[in-house]
Amino acid sequence: MNNALDKRITLGLYVLLALCIGRLWLMPLGSSFWVDEMGTAFVVHYGGNHPSFAVAPQVPASIYYILPKLSERLFGFSEIAYRVPSVLLMGVTLFLVGRLAARLIHPQAAWFAVFACLALRDINYEAANARPYALGACVSAAALLFLVRWLDTGSWLHAAAYIVLGALLWRVHLIFWPFYVLFALYAVLRLWRRDTRVTWIAALAVFAVLGAALIPVLLSSLALMRNAKNHVVVPLPTLREFIRLIKLGQLASCGAIAWLVSRAFRWTPDVPNPSWSSLALLAGYWLCDPLCIFAFSWITGDSVFVPRYLAFALPGMALAATVIAARFVASAVWRPLALVFGVGVLLVMGHWTEVWPLHHNSDWRRAAQTVNRLEAMGQIPVICPSPFIEARSPVWRPDYPLPGFLYSHLAVYRLNAPVYLFPFKESPEAYAYADELSKTTLEREGRFLVYGGQGNVRFWRKWFQKQPEFAGWQEQRLGPFADVDVVLFRR
């Protein structure tokens, strides 16, 4: 490939990367927060020691909140300001994934791996998410890169960087513990195969220092596990769900497409096979987290098999796709192939049916604005179920003090209305409260709103429909606000 063509391809790759980031990451930044992001805002505004976190102490237990707090100080409070740190961190993650691809797969494979990341919807989602997962993906990728470099060179500077990053990772989110299994297995494999300059004694010393740094986090995690059942939001995972979340179908499709393209253009693959240790690392990066969380969920009976908890495995999936493609790709076509791949990613992933795509399928901001416009024409009672599963008796009560974590959305998108707090799920206490409220305040006022997540609103809408006090009343569903509902009852 001549220099002029190579420069044009390089320019095209950078332009395409900018277009993908602009469309997939930046354009959704201004959309409404979703529930967990409003929890982020609550932590930043009220601090992790707020008494309402007694029911969910794991929520503020992250170093991540330093970043949105700093961003708010610099740019003011807005959805964009809160999400900018995740964009920057995921951008760094793309660079780190490219470095890992160049080291473990092929020196020219970096761009392909970058666009493989952008082809994963969950990576693009976390890049615009005001939650700790982009930070976790960045720190885990950096720790892995410095672990590889340390084992390659024996440099104590790389070892120190690995220790610092490894000590930070579990402090980003308590669910990131499976990555330490990958660290240990990869190091043991390299040492056992004598594929490193590092000695067993040096490796034990480094891992001992890292282990000592993690003891406080381990103790906190063990203490929190005693109440894990109170925070479970998903059922135990099935094998089918496991296969879906590890993107096995997408990886198989990637291999099939690469094979067809190589046959069509008659490429002669000349990419050397990665070493066994590199293949093991790539497979572990892809599978270690899902396997550990799947096993943990079944062993304990407390399912934590939630897609967002697999965030740091996502770059591993992109690298797995890259190593599969490497079986069919000639060295000279890596960059042109990445350019074509990137165009496909932009076309397929760009949500072109929407001018400004939503970050999450929630529009709490517009729902709150609609309620406030109605309130401007006269005070209307608002029934407000909590969007958090922890909101149940005895923690929930009708006079639950506000502001409080269980109603973070009311602290972020405020309602100018008399609000009546309901729990996340029905209970005898909730029924008694709703019955009393129906026979007094709601019937007297002649109208009221039910405001919250679709499932919560649907349940209480049906409950109020069945009450004799509201026989003959009219109902009007306002919106749509994606997965947020507002229903107006009136005599």
Short mmCIF file of N, CA and C in Angstrom, two decimals, residues 136-250:
data_model
loop_
_atom_site.label_atom_id
_atom_site.label_comp_id
_atom_site.label_asym_id
_atom_site.label_seq_id
_atom_site.Cartn_x
_atom_site.Cartn_y
_atom_site.Cartn_z
N GLY A 136 -15.28 1.73 35.23
CA GLY A 136 -14.86 0.36 35.46
C GLY A 136 -14.25 -0.27 34.22
N ALA A 137 -14.86 -0.03 33.05
CA ALA A 137 -14.32 -0.57 31.81
C ALA A 137 -12.94 0.00 31.53
N CYS A 138 -12.76 1.28 31.80
CA CYS A 138 -11.48 1.95 31.55
C CYS A 138 -10.40 1.44 32.50
N VAL A 139 -10.70 1.40 33.79
CA VAL A 139 -9.71 0.96 34.78
C VAL A 139 -9.34 -0.50 34.56
N SER A 140 -10.33 -1.36 34.26
CA SER A 140 -10.03 -2.78 34.06
C SER A 140 -9.17 -2.99 32.82
N ALA A 141 -9.47 -2.27 31.73
CA ALA A 141 -8.66 -2.40 30.52
C ALA A 141 -7.24 -1.90 30.76
N ALA A 142 -7.11 -0.79 31.49
CA ALA A 142 -5.78 -0.25 31.79
C ALA A 142 -5.00 -1.21 32.69
N ALA A 143 -5.66 -1.77 33.70
CA ALA A 143 -4.99 -2.73 34.59
C ALA A 143 -4.52 -3.94 33.81
N LEU A 144 -5.35 -4.40 32.89
CA LEU A 144 -4.98 -5.55 32.08
C LEU A 144 -3.79 -5.25 31.18
N LEU A 145 -3.79 -4.06 30.57
CA LEU A 145 -2.68 -3.68 29.70
C LEU A 145 -1.38 -3.59 30.49
N PHE A 146 -1.41 -3.00 31.68
CA PHE A 146 -0.18 -2.90 32.46
C PHE A 146 0.23 -4.25 33.04
N LEU A 147 -0.72 -5.14 33.29
CA LEU A 147 -0.37 -6.49 33.70
C LEU A 147 0.39 -7.21 32.58
N VAL A 148 -0.11 -7.07 31.36
CA VAL A 148 0.56 -7.68 30.21
C VAL A 148 1.96 -7.10 30.04
N ARG A 149 2.06 -5.78 30.11
CA ARG A 149 3.37 -5.14 29.93
C ARG A 149 4.35 -5.52 31.04
N TRP A 150 3.84 -5.62 32.27
CA TRP A 150 4.71 -6.03 33.38
C TRP A 150 5.23 -7.44 33.16
N LEU A 151 4.36 -8.35 32.77
CA LEU A 151 4.79 -9.73 32.54
C LEU A 151 5.70 -9.84 31.31
N ASP A 152 5.52 -8.91 30.35
CA ASP A 152 6.40 -8.90 29.16
C ASP A 152 7.80 -8.41 29.51
N THR A 153 7.88 -7.35 30.30
CA THR A 153 9.14 -6.64 30.50
C THR A 153 9.76 -6.85 31.87
N GLY A 154 8.95 -7.20 32.86
CA GLY A 154 9.45 -7.28 34.23
C GLY A 154 9.65 -5.93 34.88
N SER A 155 9.17 -4.86 34.22
CA SER A 155 9.36 -3.50 34.73
C SER A 155 8.57 -3.28 36.02
N TRP A 156 9.25 -2.79 37.05
CA TRP A 156 8.56 -2.49 38.31
C TRP A 156 7.65 -1.28 38.19
N LEU A 157 7.94 -0.41 37.22
CA LEU A 157 7.05 0.73 37.00
C LEU A 157 5.70 0.24 36.49
N HIS A 158 5.71 -0.73 35.56
CA HIS A 158 4.47 -1.31 35.07
C HIS A 158 3.76 -2.09 36.18
N ALA A 159 4.55 -2.76 37.02
CA ALA A 159 3.95 -3.49 38.15
C ALA A 159 3.25 -2.52 39.10
N ALA A 160 3.87 -1.39 39.37
CA ALA A 160 3.27 -0.39 40.26
C ALA A 160 1.98 0.16 39.66
N ALA A 161 1.99 0.43 38.35
CA ALA A 161 0.77 0.92 37.69
C ALA A 161 -0.34 -0.12 37.78
N TYR A 162 0.02 -1.39 37.59
CA TYR A 162 -0.97 -2.46 37.70
C TYR A 162 -1.55 -2.53 39.11
N ILE A 163 -0.72 -2.41 40.12
CA ILE A 163 -1.20 -2.47 41.50
C ILE A 163 -2.17 -1.33 41.78
N VAL A 164 -1.82 -0.12 41.37
CA VAL A 164 -2.68 1.05 41.62
C VAL A 164 -4.03 0.86 40.93
N LEU A 165 -3.99 0.46 39.65
CA LEU A 165 -5.24 0.28 38.90
C LEU A 165 -6.06 -0.87 39.47
N GLY A 166 -5.37 -1.95 39.84
CA GLY A 166 -6.08 -3.07 40.43
C GLY A 166 -6.72 -2.71 41.76
N ALA A 167 -6.05 -1.88 42.54
CA ALA A 167 -6.60 -1.44 43.82
C ALA A 167 -7.81 -0.53 43.61
N LEU A 168 -7.84 0.21 42.52
CA LEU A 168 -8.95 1.12 42.25
C LEU A 168 -10.18 0.39 41.72
N LEU A 169 -9.96 -0.69 40.94
CA LEU A 169 -11.06 -1.30 40.20
C LEU A 169 -12.22 -1.72 41.11
N TRP A 170 -11.94 -2.43 42.18
CA TRP A 170 -13.02 -2.89 43.06
C TRP A 170 -13.68 -1.72 43.78
N ARG A 171 -12.98 -0.61 43.87
CA ARG A 171 -13.55 0.57 44.51
C ARG A 171 -14.44 1.36 43.55
N VAL A 172 -14.41 1.01 42.27
CA VAL A 172 -15.33 1.63 41.30
C VAL A 172 -16.72 1.04 41.47
N HIS A 173 -16.78 -0.29 41.59
CA HIS A 173 -18.06 -0.96 41.78
C HIS A 173 -17.78 -2.32 42.41
N LEU A 174 -18.57 -2.68 43.41
CA LEU A 174 -18.31 -3.93 44.13
C LEU A 174 -18.56 -5.17 43.29
N ILE A 175 -19.29 -5.04 42.18
CA ILE A 175 -19.59 -6.20 41.33
C ILE A 175 -18.41 -6.55 40.43
N PHE A 176 -17.34 -5.76 40.44
CA PHE A 176 -16.22 -6.00 39.52
C PHE A 176 -15.21 -7.01 40.05
N TRP A 177 -15.54 -7.76 41.09
CA TRP A 177 -14.59 -8.70 41.67
C TRP A 177 -14.13 -9.81 40.71
N PRO A 178 -14.94 -10.28 39.72
CA PRO A 178 -14.46 -11.38 38.88
C PRO A 178 -13.18 -11.06 38.10
N PHE A 179 -12.89 -9.79 37.89
CA PHE A 179 -11.71 -9.45 37.11
C PHE A 179 -10.43 -9.90 37.81
N TYR A 180 -10.46 -9.98 39.13
CA TYR A 180 -9.27 -10.41 39.85
C TYR A 180 -8.99 -11.90 39.61
N VAL A 181 -10.02 -12.66 39.31
CA VAL A 181 -9.82 -14.05 38.92
C VAL A 181 -9.04 -14.11 37.61
N LEU A 182 -9.42 -13.24 36.67
CA LEU A 182 -8.72 -13.18 35.38
C LEU A 182 -7.26 -12.76 35.56
N PHE A 183 -7.03 -11.72 36.37
CA PHE A 183 -5.66 -11.30 36.64
C PHE A 183 -4.80 -12.47 37.11
N ALA A 184 -5.31 -13.19 38.11
CA ALA A 184 -4.53 -14.26 38.71
C ALA A 184 -4.30 -15.41 37.73
N LEU A 185 -5.34 -15.82 37.01
CA LEU A 185 -5.20 -16.94 36.08
C LEU A 185 -4.21 -16.63 34.97
N TYR A 186 -4.27 -15.41 34.45
CA TYR A 186 -3.35 -15.04 33.37
C TYR A 186 -1.91 -15.01 33.86
N ALA A 187 -1.69 -14.44 35.03
CA ALA A 187 -0.32 -14.38 35.57
C ALA A 187 0.21 -15.79 35.84
N VAL A 188 -0.62 -16.65 36.42
CA VAL A 188 -0.18 -18.02 36.70
C VAL A 188 0.15 -18.76 35.41
N LEU A 189 -0.67 -18.56 34.38
CA LEU A 189 -0.41 -19.22 33.10
C LEU A 189 0.92 -18.78 32.50
N ARG A 190 1.17 -17.47 32.53
CA ARG A 190 2.44 -16.96 31.99
C ARG A 190 3.63 -17.51 32.78
N LEU A 191 3.49 -17.54 34.10
CA LEU A 191 4.58 -18.04 34.95
C LEU A 191 4.79 -19.54 34.74
N TRP A 192 3.71 -20.27 34.68
CA TRP A 192 3.79 -21.73 34.51
C TRP A 192 4.43 -22.10 33.18
N ARG A 193 4.09 -21.33 32.12
CA ARG A 193 4.66 -21.61 30.79
C ARG A 193 6.05 -20.97 30.62
N ARG A 194 6.52 -20.28 31.64
CA ARG A 194 7.80 -19.57 31.59
C ARG A 194 7.85 -18.59 30.40
N ASP A 195 6.69 -17.92 30.23
CA ASP A 195 6.53 -16.97 29.13
C ASP A 195 6.59 -15.54 29.67
N THR A 196 7.48 -15.30 30.59
CA THR A 196 7.59 -13.98 31.21
C THR A 196 8.96 -13.81 31.85
N ARG A 197 9.34 -12.55 31.98
CA ARG A 197 10.60 -12.24 32.68
C ARG A 197 10.40 -12.16 34.18
N VAL A 198 9.17 -12.18 34.62
CA VAL A 198 8.86 -12.04 36.03
C VAL A 198 9.04 -13.39 36.73
N THR A 199 9.62 -13.38 37.91
CA THR A 199 9.79 -14.60 38.70
C THR A 199 8.56 -14.85 39.57
N TRP A 200 8.44 -16.07 40.06
CA TRP A 200 7.33 -16.40 40.95
C TRP A 200 7.37 -15.53 42.21
N ILE A 201 8.55 -15.30 42.72
CA ILE A 201 8.67 -14.50 43.96
C ILE A 201 8.19 -13.07 43.72
N ALA A 202 8.62 -12.49 42.58
CA ALA A 202 8.20 -11.12 42.26
C ALA A 202 6.69 -11.06 42.07
N ALA A 203 6.14 -12.07 41.37
CA ALA A 203 4.69 -12.08 41.13
C ALA A 203 3.92 -12.20 42.45
N LEU A 204 4.38 -13.08 43.33
CA LEU A 204 3.71 -13.22 44.63
C LEU A 204 3.77 -11.93 45.42
N ALA A 205 4.89 -11.23 45.33
CA ALA A 205 5.02 -9.96 46.06
C ALA A 205 4.02 -8.93 45.53
N VAL A 206 3.92 -8.83 44.21
CA VAL A 206 3.00 -7.85 43.60
C VAL A 206 1.55 -8.19 43.97
N PHE A 207 1.18 -9.45 43.85
CA PHE A 207 -0.21 -9.82 44.15
C PHE A 207 -0.50 -9.72 45.65
N ALA A 208 0.52 -9.91 46.48
CA ALA A 208 0.33 -9.73 47.92
C ALA A 208 0.04 -8.27 48.25
N VAL A 209 0.77 -7.35 47.62
CA VAL A 209 0.52 -5.92 47.85
C VAL A 209 -0.88 -5.55 47.38
N LEU A 210 -1.26 -6.04 46.19
CA LEU A 210 -2.60 -5.76 45.68
C LEU A 210 -3.66 -6.34 46.61
N GLY A 211 -3.45 -7.57 47.07
CA GLY A 211 -4.41 -8.19 47.98
C GLY A 211 -4.57 -7.40 49.27
N ALA A 212 -3.46 -6.91 49.82
CA ALA A 212 -3.54 -6.12 51.04
C ALA A 212 -4.34 -4.83 50.81
N ALA A 213 -4.15 -4.22 49.63
CA ALA A 213 -4.88 -2.98 49.33
C ALA A 213 -6.38 -3.22 49.18
N LEU A 214 -6.77 -4.47 48.88
CA LEU A 214 -8.18 -4.78 48.65
C LEU A 214 -8.90 -5.31 49.89
N ILE A 215 -8.18 -5.53 50.98
CA ILE A 215 -8.80 -6.10 52.18
C ILE A 215 -9.97 -5.25 52.69
N PRO A 216 -9.86 -3.90 52.77
CA PRO A 216 -11.01 -3.11 53.24
C PRO A 216 -12.24 -3.28 52.34
N VAL A 217 -12.04 -3.37 51.03
CA VAL A 217 -13.17 -3.54 50.11
C VAL A 217 -13.78 -4.93 50.29
N LEU A 218 -12.93 -5.93 50.48
CA LEU A 218 -13.42 -7.29 50.70
C LEU A 218 -14.31 -7.35 51.94
N LEU A 219 -13.87 -6.73 53.01
CA LEU A 219 -14.66 -6.74 54.25
C LEU A 219 -16.00 -6.04 54.05
N SER A 220 -15.98 -4.92 53.33
CA SER A 220 -17.23 -4.20 53.05
C SER A 220 -18.18 -5.05 52.21
N SER A 221 -17.62 -5.73 51.22
CA SER A 221 -18.45 -6.57 50.35
C SER A 221 -19.08 -7.71 51.12
N LEU A 222 -18.32 -8.35 51.98
CA LEU A 222 -18.86 -9.46 52.77
C LEU A 222 -19.97 -8.98 53.70
N ALA A 223 -19.80 -7.78 54.26
CA ALA A 223 -20.84 -7.23 55.13
C ALA A 223 -22.12 -6.95 54.36
N LEU A 224 -21.98 -6.44 53.13
CA LEU A 224 -23.16 -6.12 52.32
C LEU A 224 -23.88 -7.36 51.83
N MET A 225 -23.15 -8.48 51.69
CA MET A 225 -23.77 -9.70 51.18
C MET A 225 -24.87 -10.22 52.10
N ARG A 226 -24.83 -9.87 53.35
CA ARG A 226 -25.83 -10.37 54.30
C ARG A 226 -27.24 -9.89 53.93
N ASN A 227 -27.32 -8.74 53.27
CA ASN A 227 -28.63 -8.20 52.88
C ASN A 227 -28.81 -8.18 51.36
N ALA A 228 -28.08 -9.06 50.67
CA ALA A 228 -28.11 -9.03 49.21
C ALA A 228 -29.50 -9.29 48.65
N LYS A 229 -30.29 -10.12 49.32
CA LYS A 229 -31.63 -10.46 48.80
C LYS A 229 -32.51 -9.23 48.68
N ASN A 230 -32.26 -8.21 49.46
CA ASN A 230 -33.10 -7.01 49.43
C ASN A 230 -32.87 -6.16 48.19
N HIS A 231 -31.81 -6.46 47.44
CA HIS A 231 -31.47 -5.62 46.29
C HIS A 231 -31.57 -6.37 44.96
N VAL A 232 -32.07 -7.59 44.98
CA VAL A 232 -32.16 -8.39 43.75
C VAL A 232 -33.28 -7.86 42.87
N VAL A 233 -32.95 -7.58 41.60
CA VAL A 233 -33.94 -7.00 40.68
C VAL A 233 -34.23 -7.91 39.49
N VAL A 234 -33.53 -9.04 39.36
CA VAL A 234 -33.74 -9.94 38.24
C VAL A 234 -33.82 -11.38 38.76
N PRO A 235 -34.51 -12.27 38.03
CA PRO A 235 -34.55 -13.68 38.43
C PRO A 235 -33.23 -14.37 38.12
N LEU A 236 -33.07 -15.59 38.61
CA LEU A 236 -31.87 -16.36 38.31
C LEU A 236 -31.73 -16.54 36.80
N PRO A 237 -30.51 -16.40 36.28
CA PRO A 237 -30.32 -16.45 34.83
C PRO A 237 -30.47 -17.86 34.26
N THR A 238 -30.95 -17.93 33.04
CA THR A 238 -31.02 -19.21 32.32
C THR A 238 -29.81 -19.34 31.41
N LEU A 239 -29.58 -20.56 30.91
CA LEU A 239 -28.48 -20.78 29.98
C LEU A 239 -28.69 -19.97 28.71
N ARG A 240 -29.92 -19.86 28.27
CA ARG A 240 -30.20 -19.07 27.06
C ARG A 240 -29.84 -17.60 27.28
N GLU A 241 -30.16 -17.09 28.46
CA GLU A 241 -29.82 -15.70 28.75
C GLU A 241 -28.30 -15.52 28.81
N PHE A 242 -27.61 -16.49 29.38
CA PHE A 242 -26.14 -16.43 29.42
C PHE A 242 -25.57 -16.36 28.01
N ILE A 243 -26.05 -17.22 27.12
CA ILE A 243 -25.54 -17.24 25.73
C ILE A 243 -25.84 -15.91 25.04
N ARG A 244 -27.01 -15.35 25.33
CA ARG A 244 -27.36 -14.06 24.71
C ARG A 244 -26.45 -12.94 25.19
N LEU A 245 -26.16 -12.91 26.50
CA LEU A 245 -25.39 -11.81 27.04
C LEU A 245 -23.89 -11.90 26.71
N ILE A 246 -23.38 -13.09 26.38
CA ILE A 246 -21.98 -13.17 25.98
C ILE A 246 -21.82 -12.94 24.48
N LYS A 247 -22.94 -12.60 23.80
CA LYS A 247 -22.93 -12.24 22.37
C LYS A 247 -22.40 -13.38 21.51
N LEU A 248 -22.71 -14.62 21.86
CA LEU A 248 -22.20 -15.75 21.10
C LEU A 248 -22.70 -15.73 19.65
N GLY A 249 -23.95 -15.36 19.46
CA GLY A 249 -24.49 -15.28 18.11
C GLY A 249 -23.80 -14.23 17.27
N GLN A 250 -23.53 -13.06 17.86
CA GLN A 250 -22.84 -12.00 17.11
C GLN A 250 -21.42 -12.42 16.75
#
